[in-house]
Tab-separated table of C-alpha atoms in Angstrom:
chain	number	residue	atom	x	y	z
A	20	UNK	CA	-24.994	-23.933	-102.305
A	21	UNK	CA	-28.055	-24.687	-103.405
A	22	UNK	CA	-26.464	-27.347	-105.638
A	23	UNK	CA	-25.188	-29.051	-102.620
A	24	UNK	CA	-28.272	-28.924	-101.337
A	25	UNK	CA	-30.356	-30.649	-104.068
A	26	UNK	CA	-27.535	-33.017	-104.418
A	27	UNK	CA	-27.557	-34.328	-101.209
A	28	UNK	CA	-31.594	-34.119	-101.022
A	29	UNK	CA	-31.463	-36.699	-104.138
A	30	UNK	CA	-28.757	-38.933	-102.333
A	31	UNK	CA	-30.473	-39.228	-99.326
A	32	UNK	CA	-27.438	-37.511	-97.137
A	33	UNK	CA	-30.270	-35.737	-95.021
A	34	UNK	CA	-32.422	-38.327	-94.490
A	35	UNK	CA	-29.560	-40.705	-93.770
A	36	UNK	CA	-28.363	-37.909	-91.062
A	37	UNK	CA	-31.933	-37.714	-89.395
A	38	UNK	CA	-31.825	-41.217	-89.180
A	39	UNK	CA	-28.127	-41.461	-87.329
A	40	UNK	CA	-29.425	-38.498	-84.661
A	41	UNK	CA	-33.230	-39.676	-84.208
A	42	UNK	CA	-31.236	-43.444	-83.200
A	43	UNK	CA	-28.939	-41.959	-81.047
A	44	UNK	CA	-31.271	-39.461	-78.980
A	45	UNK	CA	-33.806	-42.686	-78.770
A	46	UNK	CA	-30.451	-44.590	-77.321
A	47	UNK	CA	-29.297	-41.312	-75.341
A	48	UNK	CA	-32.744	-41.421	-73.749
A	49	UNK	CA	-32.780	-45.133	-72.509
A	50	UNK	CA	-34.755	-46.338	-75.633
A	51	UNK	CA	-34.504	-48.711	-78.570
A	52	UNK	CA	-32.659	-47.207	-80.688
A	53	UNK	CA	-35.457	-48.075	-83.448
A	54	UNK	CA	-39.230	-46.660	-82.476
A	55	UNK	CA	-41.812	-49.347	-82.614
A	56	UNK	CA	-44.599	-46.404	-82.461
A	57	UNK	CA	-44.899	-43.436	-83.887
A	58	UNK	CA	-47.747	-40.930	-84.333
A	59	UNK	CA	-48.446	-39.383	-87.762
A	60	UNK	CA	-50.370	-35.864	-89.197
A	61	UNK	CA	-51.114	-33.105	-90.735
A	62	UNK	CA	-50.854	-29.822	-91.778
A	63	UNK	CA	-51.947	-27.704	-95.059
A	64	UNK	CA	-49.782	-24.401	-95.530
A	65	UNK	CA	-50.740	-21.456	-98.219
A	66	UNK	CA	-48.304	-21.336	-100.882
A	67	UNK	CA	-47.567	-19.027	-103.555
A	68	UNK	CA	-47.859	-20.217	-107.324
A	69	UNK	CA	-44.151	-19.918	-107.979
A	70	UNK	CA	-42.490	-23.342	-106.949
A	71	UNK	CA	-43.858	-26.854	-106.572
A	72	UNK	CA	-47.549	-28.124	-107.181
A	73	UNK	CA	-50.109	-27.194	-105.213
A	74	UNK	CA	-53.880	-28.186	-105.112
A	75	UNK	CA	-56.748	-27.093	-103.056
A	76	UNK	CA	-58.098	-28.956	-99.178
A	77	UNK	CA	-61.350	-28.515	-99.232
A	78	UNK	CA	-61.385	-29.292	-95.610
A	79	UNK	CA	-59.121	-26.921	-94.811
A	80	UNK	CA	-59.780	-24.399	-97.938
A	81	UNK	CA	-56.134	-23.926	-98.149
A	82	UNK	CA	-54.585	-23.467	-101.570
A	83	UNK	CA	-50.954	-24.773	-101.111
A	84	UNK	CA	-49.001	-28.019	-99.753
A	85	UNK	CA	-49.779	-30.541	-97.517
A	86	UNK	CA	-46.772	-31.756	-94.953
A	87	UNK	CA	-47.347	-35.515	-94.013
A	88	UNK	CA	-45.486	-35.805	-90.651
A	89	UNK	CA	-44.117	-39.037	-88.600
A	90	UNK	CA	-42.737	-38.702	-85.719
A	91	UNK	CA	-41.692	-41.557	-83.067
A	92	UNK	CA	-43.658	-41.301	-79.300
A	93	UNK	CA	-40.475	-38.898	-78.441
A	94	UNK	CA	-40.861	-36.622	-81.140
A	95	UNK	CA	-38.381	-36.892	-82.982
A	96	UNK	CA	-38.903	-36.377	-86.815
A	97	UNK	CA	-38.975	-40.402	-88.579
A	98	UNK	CA	-41.024	-38.925	-92.055
A	99	UNK	CA	-41.994	-36.393	-94.206
A	100	UNK	CA	-43.538	-35.491	-97.107
A	101	UNK	CA	-44.468	-32.951	-98.984
A	102	UNK	CA	-47.398	-32.957	-102.064
A	103	UNK	CA	-50.188	-30.315	-103.104
A	104	UNK	CA	-52.584	-30.197	-101.093
A	105	UNK	CA	-55.594	-31.519	-102.824
A	106	UNK	CA	-54.330	-35.212	-102.078
A	107	UNK	CA	-56.348	-37.454	-99.071
A	108	UNK	CA	-54.702	-37.640	-95.775
A	109	UNK	CA	-55.173	-41.538	-96.234
A	110	UNK	CA	-53.301	-41.501	-99.822
A	111	UNK	CA	-50.051	-38.846	-98.398
A	112	UNK	CA	-50.564	-41.124	-95.277
A	113	UNK	CA	-49.611	-44.400	-97.002
A	114	UNK	CA	-47.067	-42.571	-99.039
A	115	UNK	CA	-44.976	-41.290	-96.459
A	116	UNK	CA	-45.011	-44.413	-94.571
A	117	UNK	CA	-43.991	-46.693	-97.900
A	118	UNK	CA	-40.838	-44.198	-97.891
A	119	UNK	CA	-39.720	-44.824	-94.218
A	120	UNK	CA	-40.191	-48.584	-94.239
A	121	UNK	CA	-36.815	-49.470	-95.113
A	122	UNK	CA	-35.100	-46.924	-92.275
A	123	UNK	CA	-37.860	-48.259	-89.425
A	124	UNK	CA	-38.465	-51.556	-90.047
A	125	UNK	CA	-39.695	-51.987	-86.388
A	126	UNK	CA	-42.499	-49.342	-87.214
A	127	UNK	CA	-45.310	-51.176	-86.236
A	128	UNK	CA	-47.951	-49.277	-84.639
A	129	UNK	CA	-48.989	-45.415	-85.787
A	130	UNK	CA	-51.587	-43.605	-83.994
A	131	UNK	CA	-53.175	-41.447	-86.335
A	132	UNK	CA	-56.533	-38.980	-86.726
A	133	UNK	CA	-59.874	-39.984	-88.095
A	134	UNK	CA	-58.491	-38.311	-91.523
A	135	UNK	CA	-56.423	-41.443	-91.994
A	136	UNK	CA	-59.016	-44.080	-92.982
A	137	UNK	CA	-59.680	-46.399	-95.891
A	138	UNK	CA	-58.249	-49.732	-96.964
A	139	UNK	CA	-54.834	-48.806	-96.099
A	140	UNK	CA	-55.333	-47.755	-92.667
A	141	UNK	CA	-56.403	-50.606	-90.462
A	142	UNK	CA	-57.952	-49.305	-87.081
A	143	UNK	CA	-58.671	-51.592	-84.231
A	144	UNK	CA	-62.318	-52.322	-83.724
A	145	UNK	CA	-64.374	-50.246	-80.940
A	146	UNK	CA	-60.916	-48.131	-80.796
A	147	UNK	CA	-61.879	-44.988	-80.034
A	148	UNK	CA	-59.389	-41.948	-80.696
A	149	UNK	CA	-58.218	-41.237	-76.708
A	150	UNK	CA	-56.575	-38.556	-74.618
A	151	UNK	CA	-53.161	-40.404	-75.206
A	152	UNK	CA	-54.123	-40.246	-79.100
A	153	UNK	CA	-54.223	-36.410	-78.490
A	154	UNK	CA	-50.966	-36.153	-76.979
A	155	UNK	CA	-49.374	-38.106	-79.571
A	156	UNK	CA	-50.678	-35.738	-82.186
A	157	UNK	CA	-49.536	-33.334	-80.052
A	158	UNK	CA	-46.251	-34.026	-80.674
A	159	UNK	CA	-46.014	-33.846	-84.441
A	160	UNK	CA	-47.849	-30.397	-84.095
A	161	UNK	CA	-44.809	-28.996	-81.839
A	162	UNK	CA	-42.165	-31.212	-84.076
A	163	UNK	CA	-41.656	-27.281	-85.179
A	164	UNK	CA	-42.092	-25.257	-88.354
A	165	UNK	CA	-40.764	-27.100	-91.783
A	166	UNK	CA	-40.594	-25.475	-94.988
A	167	UNK	CA	-42.855	-26.828	-97.849
């Protein structure tokens, strides 16, 4: 069974299934199939020494892994990337966005918190984090448990 899981993961089968489900759910809700706006956030999770590489997230004082999650504005999972916790949000965020670019070419607007700064993330001049942004972040946080 585990062999199938790894083979299908490498093939991108799970990503293709998720993509089809996101498109169908959006169309059923009366939305365009491909999202134009999304939300990105990260979570650091404690892990043991076994398994994948891990790092130390100094901001959250957590030794383990970090997952970057991108959802559309409806809360559907669009992208996910897991890496050692010592990778900064701005670096991990650009990696997860690059990984979904081919599947979601119309995704143009990303709501992000203050951790996503730097040259790779442009911010509108004078833009403050609004209540709407916090509501979008809550969608990512409600996206459910995902094993790291």
